[in-house]
Each structure stands twice: as C-alpha cells, then as structure tokens.
Short mmCIF file of C-alpha atoms in Angstrom, two decimals:
data_model
loop_
_atom_site.label_atom_id
_atom_site.label_comp_id
_atom_site.label_asym_id
_atom_site.label_seq_id
_atom_site.Cartn_x
_atom_site.Cartn_y
_atom_site.Cartn_z
CA UNK A 1 107.44 -14.54 143.48
CA UNK A 2 108.81 -12.53 146.44
CA UNK A 3 105.34 -11.19 147.24
CA UNK A 4 103.91 -14.72 147.36
CA UNK A 5 106.70 -15.84 149.72
CA UNK A 6 106.10 -12.86 152.02
CA UNK A 7 102.38 -13.67 152.26
CA UNK A 8 103.09 -17.30 153.22
CA UNK A 9 105.62 -16.25 155.85
CA UNK A 10 103.28 -13.67 157.38
CA UNK A 11 100.41 -16.18 157.48
CA UNK A 12 102.63 -18.63 159.35
CA UNK A 13 103.64 -16.03 161.95
CA UNK A 14 100.11 -14.72 162.50
CA UNK A 15 98.72 -18.24 162.78
CA UNK A 16 101.18 -18.96 165.59
CA UNK A 17 100.29 -15.74 167.39
CA UNK A 18 96.51 -16.19 167.33
CA UNK A 19 96.58 -17.96 170.70
CA UNK A 20 97.51 -14.63 172.29
CA UNK A 21 94.01 -13.34 171.57
CA UNK A 22 90.76 -14.54 173.07
CA UNK A 23 87.96 -15.53 170.68
CA UNK A 24 86.55 -12.33 169.28
CA UNK A 25 89.67 -10.41 170.29
CA UNK A 26 90.93 -7.76 167.90
CA UNK A 27 94.21 -8.22 166.07
CA UNK A 28 96.64 -5.33 165.47
CA UNK A 29 95.64 -2.96 162.71
CA UNK A 30 96.87 -3.46 159.16
CA UNK A 31 99.11 -0.41 159.51
CA UNK A 32 100.66 -1.86 162.69
CA UNK A 33 101.33 -5.16 160.90
CA UNK A 34 102.91 -3.31 157.97
CA UNK A 35 105.25 -1.43 160.31
CA UNK A 36 106.08 -4.44 162.47
CA UNK A 37 106.86 -6.93 159.69
CA UNK A 38 108.11 -4.39 157.11
CA UNK A 39 105.86 -5.72 154.35
CA UNK A 40 103.48 -4.02 151.97
CA UNK A 41 99.79 -3.34 152.75
CA UNK A 42 98.93 -5.79 149.92
CA UNK A 43 100.88 -8.55 151.70
CA UNK A 44 99.03 -7.88 154.96
CA UNK A 45 95.67 -7.83 153.16
CA UNK A 46 96.37 -11.15 151.43
CA UNK A 47 97.61 -12.79 154.62
CA UNK A 48 94.49 -11.77 156.55
CA UNK A 49 92.31 -12.95 153.67
CA UNK A 50 93.98 -16.37 153.78
CA UNK A 51 93.46 -16.64 157.54
CA UNK A 52 89.83 -15.62 157.08
CA UNK A 53 89.42 -18.33 154.42
CA UNK A 54 90.80 -20.85 156.92
CA UNK A 55 88.18 -19.77 159.44
CA UNK A 56 90.78 -18.47 161.90
CA UNK A 57 90.08 -14.76 161.50
CA UNK A 58 87.00 -12.64 160.88
CA UNK A 59 87.43 -9.31 159.08
CA UNK A 60 84.94 -6.49 159.47
CA UNK A 61 85.19 -3.55 157.08
CA UNK A 62 86.09 -0.40 158.97
CA UNK A 63 86.61 -2.27 162.22
CA UNK A 64 89.57 -4.56 161.61
CA UNK A 65 90.41 -8.23 161.99
CA UNK A 66 89.35 -10.42 164.94
CA UNK A 67 90.16 -13.92 166.08
CA UNK A 68 87.32 -16.21 165.03
CA UNK A 69 85.27 -18.01 167.65
CA UNK A 70 85.76 -21.79 167.87
CA UNK A 71 83.81 -23.87 165.42
CA UNK A 72 81.26 -26.39 166.65
CA UNK A 73 82.64 -29.90 167.07
CA UNK A 74 82.80 -31.79 163.82
CA UNK A 75 80.14 -34.41 163.21
CA UNK A 76 81.38 -38.00 163.41
CA UNK A 77 82.67 -39.41 160.16
CA UNK A 78 80.16 -41.42 158.16
CA UNK A 79 80.65 -44.72 156.37
CA UNK A 80 81.19 -44.17 152.64
CA UNK A 81 82.34 -47.70 151.86
CA UNK A 82 79.01 -48.39 150.10
CA UNK A 83 80.14 -46.07 147.27
CA UNK A 84 82.81 -48.54 146.17
CA UNK A 85 80.10 -51.02 145.24
CA UNK A 86 77.80 -48.39 143.72
CA UNK A 87 80.48 -46.86 141.50
CA UNK A 88 81.69 -50.25 140.29
CA UNK A 89 78.18 -51.46 139.52
CA UNK A 90 77.43 -48.24 137.64
CA UNK A 91 80.26 -48.93 135.17
CA UNK A 92 79.59 -52.63 134.72
CA UNK A 93 77.79 -52.12 131.42
CA UNK A 94 80.32 -49.62 130.00
CA UNK A 95 82.22 -50.85 126.96
CA UNK A 96 85.19 -48.79 128.13
CA UNK A 97 85.73 -48.04 131.85
CA UNK A 98 85.14 -44.39 132.66
CA UNK A 99 87.40 -44.19 135.69
CA UNK A 100 89.39 -40.97 135.63
CA UNK A 101 93.14 -40.72 136.17
CA UNK A 102 94.03 -37.04 136.53
CA UNK A 103 97.64 -37.62 137.59
CA UNK A 104 99.05 -36.65 134.19
CA UNK A 105 97.22 -33.32 134.37
CA UNK A 106 98.02 -32.59 138.01
CA UNK A 107 101.75 -32.84 137.30
CA UNK A 108 101.65 -29.57 135.37
CA UNK A 109 99.18 -27.87 137.74
CA UNK A 110 100.58 -28.64 141.19
CA UNK A 111 103.29 -26.37 142.54
CA UNK A 112 106.41 -28.25 143.69
CA UNK A 113 107.73 -27.86 147.26
CA UNK A 114 109.61 -24.68 148.10
CA UNK A 115 113.16 -24.68 146.78
CA UNK A 116 112.50 -27.28 144.09
CA UNK A 117 113.35 -26.27 140.50
CA UNK A 118 110.16 -26.63 138.45
CA UNK A 119 111.00 -28.53 135.26
CA UNK A 120 107.51 -30.08 135.26
CA UNK A 121 105.45 -26.89 134.89
CA UNK A 122 102.93 -26.37 132.14
CA UNK A 123 102.60 -22.58 132.29
CA UNK A 124 104.73 -19.47 132.12
CA UNK A 125 106.59 -18.40 135.24
CA UNK A 126 104.89 -15.39 136.91
CA UNK A 127 107.76 -13.18 135.74
CA UNK A 128 106.79 -14.01 132.13
CA UNK A 129 103.06 -13.52 132.59
CA UNK A 130 101.56 -10.15 131.59
CA UNK A 131 100.23 -9.58 135.09
CA UNK A 132 100.04 -5.80 134.90
CA UNK A 133 98.41 -5.87 131.48
CA UNK A 134 95.90 -8.48 132.63
CA UNK A 135 95.09 -6.55 135.79
CA UNK A 136 94.58 -3.35 133.80
CA UNK A 137 92.45 -5.18 131.23
CA UNK A 138 90.28 -6.72 133.96
CA UNK A 139 89.85 -3.36 135.65
CA UNK A 140 88.78 -1.71 132.38
CA UNK A 141 86.54 -4.65 131.55
CA UNK A 142 84.76 -4.42 134.88
CA UNK A 143 83.72 -0.86 134.08
CA UNK A 144 82.25 -1.65 130.67
CA UNK A 145 78.46 -1.25 130.44
CA UNK A 146 76.81 -4.63 130.96
CA UNK A 147 80.08 -6.33 131.88
CA UNK A 148 78.54 -8.16 134.83
CA UNK A 149 75.50 -9.45 133.02
CA UNK A 150 75.05 -12.32 130.61
CA UNK A 151 76.97 -12.14 127.33
CA UNK A 152 74.76 -10.89 124.50
CA UNK A 153 75.18 -14.32 122.89
CA UNK A 154 75.79 -17.66 124.62
CA UNK A 155 78.47 -18.42 122.02
CA UNK A 156 80.56 -15.52 123.31
CA UNK A 157 81.12 -11.81 122.67
CA UNK A 158 80.93 -11.16 118.91
CA UNK A 159 84.10 -9.03 118.92
CA UNK A 160 86.09 -11.75 120.70
CA UNK A 161 84.81 -14.42 118.34
CA UNK A 162 85.83 -12.22 115.43
CA UNK A 163 89.34 -11.81 116.89
CA UNK A 164 89.78 -15.57 117.22
CA UNK A 165 88.39 -16.15 113.71
CA UNK A 166 90.95 -13.77 112.22
CA UNK A 167 93.72 -15.61 114.04
CA UNK A 168 92.58 -18.99 112.68
CA UNK A 169 92.35 -17.63 109.15
CA UNK A 170 91.04 -19.25 106.01
CA UNK A 171 87.29 -18.97 105.56
CA UNK A 172 86.51 -19.31 109.28
CA UNK A 173 84.05 -16.63 110.39
CA UNK A 174 83.02 -15.32 113.79
CA UNK A 175 79.74 -17.21 113.43
CA UNK A 176 81.72 -20.47 113.42
CA UNK A 177 83.55 -19.74 116.70
CA UNK A 178 82.46 -20.55 120.26
CA UNK A 179 84.21 -19.00 123.28
CA UNK A 180 85.09 -21.67 125.85
CA UNK A 181 86.63 -21.76 129.32
CA UNK A 182 90.11 -22.98 128.40
CA UNK A 183 91.46 -25.56 126.00
CA UNK A 184 90.76 -28.51 128.31
CA UNK A 185 87.07 -27.61 128.38
CA UNK A 186 87.02 -27.18 124.60
CA UNK A 187 88.61 -30.59 124.02
CA UNK A 188 86.11 -32.23 126.38
CA UNK A 189 83.23 -30.63 124.50
CA UNK A 190 84.64 -31.73 121.14
CA UNK A 191 85.10 -35.35 122.15
CA UNK A 192 81.64 -35.54 123.68
CA UNK A 193 80.15 -34.14 120.50
CA UNK A 194 82.04 -36.30 118.03
CA UNK A 195 82.41 -39.77 119.58
CA UNK A 196 79.82 -41.84 121.47
CA UNK A 197 80.95 -43.77 124.58
CA UNK A 198 82.62 -47.08 123.83
CA UNK A 199 84.10 -46.05 120.50
CA UNK A 200 87.77 -45.61 119.57
CA UNK A 201 89.44 -42.22 119.14
CA UNK A 202 92.78 -41.92 117.35
CA UNK A 203 95.48 -39.98 119.18
CA UNK A 204 99.07 -39.08 118.49
CA UNK A 205 101.64 -41.19 120.28
CA UNK A 206 103.00 -39.73 122.47
CA UNK A 207 100.41 -37.09 123.31
CA UNK A 208 99.10 -34.75 126.01
CA UNK A 209 97.99 -36.78 129.10
CA UNK A 210 95.10 -34.41 129.76
CA UNK A 211 93.55 -35.35 126.43
CA UNK A 212 93.91 -39.05 127.21
CA UNK A 213 92.18 -38.42 130.55
CA UNK A 214 89.31 -36.61 128.80
CA UNK A 215 88.86 -39.47 126.34
CA UNK A 216 88.85 -42.17 129.01
CA UNK A 217 86.50 -40.19 131.27
CA UNK A 218 84.08 -40.02 128.33
CA UNK A 219 84.24 -43.80 127.89
CA UNK A 220 86.34 -43.60 124.71
CA UNK A 221 89.22 -45.89 123.79
CA UNK A 222 92.39 -43.97 122.78
CA UNK A 223 94.22 -45.69 119.91
CA UNK A 224 97.82 -44.51 119.35
CA UNK A 225 99.19 -43.34 116.01
CA UNK A 226 102.98 -42.76 116.15
CA UNK A 227 104.56 -39.39 115.39
CA UNK A 228 108.08 -38.61 114.24
CA UNK A 229 110.02 -35.37 113.77
CA UNK A 230 107.56 -34.35 111.02
CA UNK A 231 104.41 -35.03 112.99
CA UNK A 232 101.89 -37.85 112.65
CA UNK A 233 102.76 -40.54 110.09
CA UNK A 234 99.99 -40.51 107.44
CA UNK A 235 100.35 -44.15 106.39
CA UNK A 236 99.89 -45.31 109.98
CA UNK A 237 96.97 -42.90 110.40
CA UNK A 238 95.22 -44.44 107.40
CA UNK A 239 95.90 -47.92 108.78
CA UNK A 240 94.46 -46.95 112.16
CA UNK A 241 91.25 -45.59 110.61
CA UNK A 242 90.79 -48.80 108.62
CA UNK A 243 91.54 -51.08 111.56
CA UNK A 244 89.35 -49.33 114.14
CA UNK A 245 86.55 -47.59 112.26
CA UNK A 246 87.27 -44.49 114.35
CA UNK A 247 85.57 -41.24 113.42
CA UNK A 248 87.85 -38.84 115.34
CA UNK A 249 91.58 -38.08 115.28
CA UNK A 250 93.03 -35.64 117.86
CA UNK A 251 96.31 -33.95 116.98
CA UNK A 252 98.60 -31.02 117.72
CA UNK A 253 100.11 -30.08 114.34
CA UNK A 254 102.18 -27.19 115.74
CA UNK A 255 104.88 -27.78 118.42
CA UNK A 256 103.29 -31.03 119.49
CA UNK A 257 103.20 -31.89 123.17
CA UNK A 258 105.54 -33.51 124.15
CA UNK A 259 107.78 -33.98 121.09
CA UNK A 260 107.71 -30.38 119.81
CA UNK A 261 107.20 -31.66 116.25
CA UNK A 262 105.55 -29.56 113.54
CA UNK A 263 103.42 -31.37 110.96
CA UNK A 264 105.39 -31.27 107.71
CA UNK A 265 103.85 -29.30 104.80
CA UNK A 266 103.56 -32.40 102.61
CA UNK A 267 101.63 -34.22 105.35
CA UNK A 268 99.04 -31.55 106.06
CA UNK A 269 96.85 -32.17 103.04
CA UNK A 270 97.35 -35.92 103.35
CA UNK A 271 96.06 -35.96 106.92
CA UNK A 272 92.93 -34.05 105.89
CA UNK A 273 92.41 -36.30 102.85
CA UNK A 274 92.75 -39.48 104.94
CA UNK A 275 90.28 -38.22 107.56
CA UNK A 276 87.81 -37.08 104.91
CA UNK A 277 87.95 -40.48 103.18
CA UNK A 278 87.26 -42.16 106.53
CA UNK A 279 84.29 -39.88 107.20
CA UNK A 280 86.10 -38.68 110.31
CA UNK A 281 86.80 -35.41 112.11
CA UNK A 282 90.22 -34.03 112.98
CA UNK A 283 90.34 -32.21 116.33
CA UNK A 284 93.19 -29.71 116.00
CA UNK A 285 94.60 -28.61 119.36
CA UNK A 286 96.52 -25.44 118.43
CA UNK A 287 97.61 -24.81 122.00
CA UNK A 288 100.95 -22.92 121.78
CA UNK A 289 100.86 -20.92 118.56
CA UNK A 290 101.51 -17.78 120.60
CA UNK A 291 104.59 -19.30 122.27
CA UNK A 292 106.73 -19.32 119.13
CA UNK A 293 110.45 -18.76 119.68
CA UNK A 294 112.31 -15.74 118.38
CA UNK A 295 114.34 -17.74 115.84
CA UNK A 296 111.39 -19.59 114.28
CA UNK A 297 110.52 -18.96 110.67
CA UNK A 298 107.00 -18.23 109.38
CA UNK A 299 104.46 -20.49 111.05
CA UNK A 300 102.14 -22.74 109.03
CA UNK A 301 98.50 -21.78 109.17
CA UNK A 302 96.17 -23.89 111.30
CA UNK A 303 94.80 -26.97 109.54
CA UNK A 304 91.35 -25.40 109.88
CA UNK A 305 92.42 -22.59 107.52
CA UNK A 306 92.97 -25.14 104.72
CA UNK A 307 89.78 -27.10 105.32
CA UNK A 308 86.70 -26.06 103.31
CA UNK A 309 84.77 -29.25 104.10
CA UNK A 310 84.41 -28.99 107.87
CA UNK A 311 86.74 -31.90 108.66
CA UNK A 312 88.67 -29.91 111.29
CA UNK A 313 87.32 -28.91 114.68
CA UNK A 314 89.82 -26.31 115.88
CA UNK A 315 90.79 -25.50 119.48
CA UNK A 316 92.99 -22.54 120.44
CA UNK A 317 93.53 -20.65 123.68
CA UNK A 318 94.95 -17.54 125.34
CA UNK A 319 95.86 -19.43 128.51
CA UNK A 320 99.36 -20.68 127.67
CA UNK A 321 100.50 -17.21 126.62
CA UNK A 322 99.03 -15.45 129.65
CA UNK A 323 98.25 -17.23 132.91
CA UNK A 324 96.76 -20.55 134.07
CA UNK A 325 93.83 -18.55 135.49
CA UNK A 326 93.14 -16.64 132.26
CA UNK A 327 90.96 -19.41 130.88
CA UNK A 328 89.63 -18.06 127.59
CA UNK A 329 89.75 -20.17 124.46
CA UNK A 330 87.93 -20.79 121.19
CA UNK A 331 86.32 -23.79 119.54
CA UNK A 332 85.76 -23.41 115.79
CA UNK A 333 83.88 -25.72 113.43
CA UNK A 334 81.94 -25.62 110.18
CA UNK A 335 78.69 -27.32 109.28
CA UNK A 336 76.03 -29.11 111.36
CA UNK A 337 78.56 -30.20 114.00
CA UNK A 338 78.77 -26.60 115.22
CA UNK A 339 75.24 -26.75 116.62
CA UNK A 340 76.03 -29.93 118.52
CA UNK A 341 79.17 -28.37 119.98
CA UNK A 342 77.23 -25.27 120.96
CA UNK A 343 74.45 -27.27 122.66
CA UNK A 344 76.89 -29.39 124.67
CA UNK A 345 78.82 -26.35 125.84
CA UNK A 346 75.67 -24.52 126.95
CA UNK A 347 74.41 -27.57 128.84
CA UNK A 348 77.77 -28.13 130.53
CA UNK A 349 78.89 -24.59 131.38
CA UNK A 350 76.22 -22.07 130.22
CA UNK A 351 78.86 -19.55 129.08
CA UNK A 352 82.27 -18.12 129.89
CA UNK A 353 81.90 -15.30 132.46
CA UNK A 354 81.45 -12.04 130.62
CA UNK A 355 84.00 -10.05 132.68
CA UNK A 356 86.67 -12.53 131.60
CA UNK A 357 85.65 -12.25 127.95
CA UNK A 358 85.66 -8.46 128.18
CA UNK A 359 89.10 -8.58 129.82
CA UNK A 360 90.38 -10.79 127.00
CA UNK A 361 89.17 -8.23 124.47
CA UNK A 362 90.83 -5.43 126.39
CA UNK A 363 94.10 -7.38 126.65
CA UNK A 364 94.50 -8.47 123.02
CA UNK A 365 93.49 -5.00 121.81
CA UNK A 366 96.04 -3.19 123.96
CA UNK A 367 99.59 -2.11 122.92
CA UNK A 368 100.87 -4.33 125.78
CA UNK A 369 99.79 -7.51 123.98
CA UNK A 370 102.25 -7.51 121.05
CA UNK A 371 105.01 -6.30 123.39
CA UNK A 372 104.30 -9.22 125.70
CA UNK A 373 104.39 -11.76 122.87
CA UNK A 374 107.72 -10.39 121.59
CA UNK A 375 109.23 -10.52 125.07
CA UNK A 376 108.04 -14.08 125.68
CA UNK A 377 109.31 -15.17 122.26
CA UNK A 378 112.82 -13.90 123.02
CA UNK A 379 112.87 -15.27 126.57
CA UNK A 380 111.67 -18.74 125.57
CA UNK A 381 114.40 -18.99 122.94
CA UNK A 382 117.03 -18.02 125.51
CA UNK A 383 115.69 -20.58 127.98
CA UNK A 384 115.45 -23.32 125.36
CA UNK A 385 119.05 -22.69 124.31
CA UNK A 386 120.20 -22.66 127.93
CA UNK A 387 118.51 -25.96 128.72
CA UNK A 388 119.69 -27.60 125.49
CA UNK A 389 123.30 -26.55 126.11
CA UNK A 390 123.18 -27.61 129.75
CA UNK A 391 121.80 -31.06 128.89
CA UNK A 392 124.34 -31.68 126.14
CA UNK A 393 127.18 -30.61 128.43
CA UNK A 394 126.13 -32.30 131.66
CA UNK A 395 123.89 -35.18 130.53
CA UNK A 396 125.03 -36.26 127.06
CA UNK A 397 123.53 -39.70 127.78
CA UNK A 398 120.10 -38.17 127.23
CA UNK A 399 119.27 -38.19 123.53
CA UNK A 400 117.73 -34.92 122.32
CA UNK A 401 116.67 -35.73 118.78
CA UNK A 402 114.59 -32.60 118.22
CA UNK A 403 114.94 -29.04 119.48
CA UNK A 404 111.65 -27.20 118.86
CA UNK A 405 111.29 -23.60 117.74
CA UNK A 406 108.14 -23.10 119.78
CA UNK A 407 106.48 -24.27 122.97
CA UNK A 408 108.01 -24.57 126.40
CA UNK A 409 109.63 -27.97 126.86
CA UNK A 410 112.14 -30.55 125.63
CA UNK A 411 111.59 -34.31 125.25
CA UNK A 412 114.87 -36.16 125.87
CA UNK A 413 115.05 -39.90 125.52
CA UNK A 414 116.68 -41.79 128.38
CA UNK A 415 119.52 -44.21 127.67
CA UNK A 416 118.85 -47.93 127.39
CA UNK A 417 120.91 -50.49 129.25
CA UNK A 418 122.15 -48.02 131.85
CA UNK A 419 122.85 -49.10 135.37
CA UNK A 420 120.06 -49.11 137.91
CA UNK A 421 120.49 -48.32 141.57
CA UNK A 422 123.73 -49.93 142.71
CA UNK A 423 124.93 -50.35 139.14
CA UNK A 424 122.57 -53.20 138.23
CA UNK A 425 122.22 -53.33 134.42
CA UNK A 426 118.68 -52.84 133.17
CA UNK A 427 116.69 -51.41 130.28
CA UNK A 428 115.54 -47.97 131.34
CA UNK A 429 111.77 -48.53 131.10
CA UNK A 430 108.84 -46.90 132.87
CA UNK A 431 110.12 -48.21 136.21
CA UNK A 432 113.37 -46.39 135.53
CA UNK A 433 111.44 -43.23 134.71
CA UNK A 434 109.71 -43.44 138.07
CA UNK A 435 113.01 -44.03 139.87
CA UNK A 436 114.61 -41.05 138.14
CA UNK A 437 111.59 -38.82 138.86
CA UNK A 438 111.78 -39.69 142.57
CA UNK A 439 115.55 -39.24 142.70
CA UNK A 440 115.25 -35.89 140.93
CA UNK A 441 112.75 -34.64 143.50
CA UNK A 442 115.10 -35.68 146.28
CA UNK A 443 117.83 -33.72 144.50
CA UNK A 444 115.59 -30.66 144.31
CA UNK A 445 114.25 -30.69 140.75
CA UNK A 446 110.76 -31.74 139.58
CA UNK A 447 110.54 -33.51 136.20
CA UNK A 448 107.75 -35.26 134.29
CA UNK A 449 108.08 -38.95 133.39
CA UNK A 450 107.23 -39.92 129.82
CA UNK A 451 104.93 -42.87 130.50
CA UNK A 452 101.67 -40.85 130.97
CA UNK A 453 102.07 -39.45 127.43
CA UNK A 454 101.50 -42.87 125.84
CA UNK A 455 98.12 -44.57 125.54
CA UNK A 456 99.84 -47.95 125.07
CA UNK A 457 103.26 -49.39 125.84
CA UNK A 458 105.93 -46.76 125.09
CA UNK A 459 108.72 -47.67 122.64
CA UNK A 460 111.35 -46.02 124.86
CA UNK A 461 111.75 -44.13 128.12
CA UNK A 462 111.58 -40.33 128.12
CA UNK A 463 111.18 -37.37 130.42
CA UNK A 464 109.63 -34.01 129.65
CA UNK A 465 111.56 -30.96 130.85
CA UNK A 466 109.86 -27.56 130.87
CA UNK A 467 111.87 -24.36 130.68
CA UNK A 468 108.94 -21.94 130.98
CA UNK A 469 108.00 -22.35 134.65
CA UNK A 470 111.43 -21.55 136.11
CA UNK A 471 112.54 -18.08 137.18
CA UNK A 472 115.48 -17.59 134.80
CA UNK A 473 118.28 -19.26 132.86
CA UNK A 474 120.35 -19.50 136.03
CA UNK A 475 117.70 -21.71 137.56
CA UNK A 476 117.82 -23.89 134.44
CA UNK A 477 121.55 -24.47 134.93
CA UNK A 478 121.00 -25.33 138.59
CA UNK A 479 118.10 -27.65 137.72
CA UNK A 480 120.19 -29.59 135.20
CA UNK A 481 123.01 -29.87 137.75
CA UNK A 482 120.54 -31.37 140.25
CA UNK A 483 119.16 -33.67 137.55
CA UNK A 484 122.69 -34.94 136.87
CA UNK A 485 123.01 -35.79 140.57
CA UNK A 486 119.74 -37.75 140.36
CA UNK A 487 120.90 -39.58 137.23
CA UNK A 488 124.12 -40.59 138.94
CA UNK A 489 122.12 -41.97 141.85
CA UNK A 490 119.84 -44.04 139.61
CA UNK A 491 122.26 -45.04 136.85
CA UNK A 492 125.25 -45.57 139.08
CA UNK A 493 128.74 -44.24 138.41
#
C-alpha cells in the first residue's frame, strides 16, 4: 500500500516539473530521482512507466527518460447521436432487453477515493494477497519450456484441470473440467450455453449483481427464488420451475453472496431432485470455498460431487483467494453439455493465457499455498469478529441475523421506520439505502447498498459490508465509527 502511494506522489511531482524541460529534453537519471526523492528504484521505474503510458515521457533503454514531443492536435469530435437510434432499433425484437447495467459489478472493482475506508471491496486487501508467492510462481512459470506458446489443449493444462477436479471431488475427472479466465467469464459461458435469449433463469434472492448483469446482457429474465439462513427454499424453487418453465437455476450453496448462508444438508439432495424433475441445470457458483474462516467446521462438498446425472454445472476460481488479477477458474460439467460449454469458450476467448495457467500450477503446488490459506483463514475470522462486535456495539439498530463462517462480508438489515434526514419518519427502503450510501461516503467509508442484489422488489433494506478489503481490524473499527456518523445524519438523532 505504501509503495502504491509513493508511486502516485512521485508521478504528481514529475508531471508538474515536466515544463522545465523542452520537448525531447532528458530527465534526471533514475539514480538521481532515487536520491532526490528518497524512494526505491522500483518506485521510480513505475512512476516513469505511468508517465510514459500517459504520453508525457519517452523512455529509451540505456539512454534514459525524455520529455515527449507534443501530440498532433486532436481531430474534431464527431457526431455519435445516430447510435442511440441504431442501438434501440437493434433491440426492438428482443423478448428481454439486453441493455447492460454494470454498476453492481463496478462497486466491488473500483477503488474508493484516498482516505476512504473500503467496506465495499470484493477482493482481499493487498496485505492478504500472496504477492510474493504469485510473483515467484509467475517467474518460474515463465521459464517453463513452451510456457509462451499455446496450451497443449484448448480446455487448459491437463495438470491444472486435474488439480481442480480433485478439489471438486466426487466422480468429476480432469476431462470434465475447462480452465476459464475467472468466475465471471465462466458464469457467462454457462448461461449462454444453457439458456436461449428471452427465456427465464432462476436465481437466488438476493444474489450476486454480476450474475444478474450477465443474465440480462444475454437477454435472459432473472426470476427470484428467496433464500433464508439455510440457503434456497426448495418448495419455492419447485414452484418457480413450474410457474416459469425455466431450465436453469444459478446458486451459491456455500457462503452465499450476500447473505453468507450455507445450503443445509437436508436441502442439497432436494434441490438436485427438483432440478432433475424439471429437466433443468443447476449452475453452482462455488466462489469462496478457499476463504473459509478459522472457526468453521468441515465444509460440505460441492453439489457437483453428489451429482451423477450431470445436473450441476460447477464454477470455482482461484481469484478470490489470491488477487483480482489472478483470473484462473474452472468450469466443470458432465455429459453432452460439456462440448457446448467448450465450444462457446473457445469462440469467445480462445484459451486462458498459458503463462497464467503455468503460474497457477506453480502456486498451488508450492509450500506457500497452504500457508497462505491458513493465514487468510485466521485473519478473516479476526476481521469478521471485529466488524460484528463493532456493529453490535455502535449500530445495534442494524439487524445482523447471520454471521457467516466463510467469505468476506456481512449483510445487515437496516431498521424500518427510522427517521430520514431531519427526523422525518419513513420506511427505510431503497431510497434510504442510497441516502445512507452517500452519507457514508461523505463520512469517509464506502459501503454497498442492498438493492442491486435483488432482481425484483426487495423485501427489506440492507447494506453489504466487506471486511476483506481493509488494511486491518483497526480500520474496521474506524470504518464502523464513520458509518455511525452517516447513520446519525440520515436517521436523525
């Protein structure tokens, strides 16, 4: 984190000083910049690279860095208003509009402003990421024979597919696994393969906004099926299949996003039986199995491990347990659907870059991997406990019905009938969520409103609070204190 801050500060200073040099003029040497600003050579190198990317500096190996010559004047802006008509006309015949709303995804990807506590993050803080192990794995991978060529199979490296298959368990074999570029890509491939445009797809309610965006972009109609503390409710799932004729149900049976629920043992077989009777597939998004907390008991196996009939299409990933840029995941299926999944992936992306696959193999086969998972497991438990205690002490009005033993967030329900701005009584609906989110940002903490997690009208107002993207438990305490200030502004009192 400190290194990133130093790079940004150095870029700002050098950008201001560029006017001292004529176009083509040489900047001080890297060594001189290191001595002057008392930063590392890596910081100087990254700062110059950023300026070069902005077109302000030109670097010449062995010669140094030079101020770039002015760019030619920009061409006058064109008139793109015709696209509004073209794009609207293109979707006129669609049964379901395919306009894409990526806001729910961007919330967890965009970095908040400097100084803001990040309770809306979707990935591990850099201090929790295995950066050294990943760097070493990538370096070793880059030296492997053939590492920079095509993978020997478009489905992925056989050894990596075998590793994922062992993790899924049951009768899943390496031949039934495809390597994909992250869970989001795998989910998009699965929905394209299983549901034609215009048809319904059953989803948990609430559920991951990124999955809802994928479904809508593909022209599908998400139909909500409520979840409770034990996961999806089988009776309502059966009703939804009968009412809609859907042939796909997307779920997260383990540490569901956002509720943190785990599908109860007695419901697992029932969900598979209901889907099988409907002639439907279950897309299992097993996204945080490797982010189990230290105090959790034995984890249930993936649904795919208990499915001999090919009902389950399984998605799992290394990304959440490593880094947002380590986009290596697996898509597993049995039967004829596997060939359709494979064909769609090849058409869309060709294959996952081989150096990244080789690095994944190096990482998960190294002694650093189990050490990393143990460290993250302990740290996530400590952070979860810190956030839970802080909320119950400082914001008891927020109802925390379930405290998960895995994952990286909490899902508190906001109070109903609380005062609005100025003490005006109101039900705390989605408008209240938006007001609280804005007030929280003003107070210096970024949170995620609950509305994007519902495909229909939500039954209550919620916020999602992540404890993985912050620096430490001290930052959690400060973030909750700032959130209390925001709540007082919105609720009154």
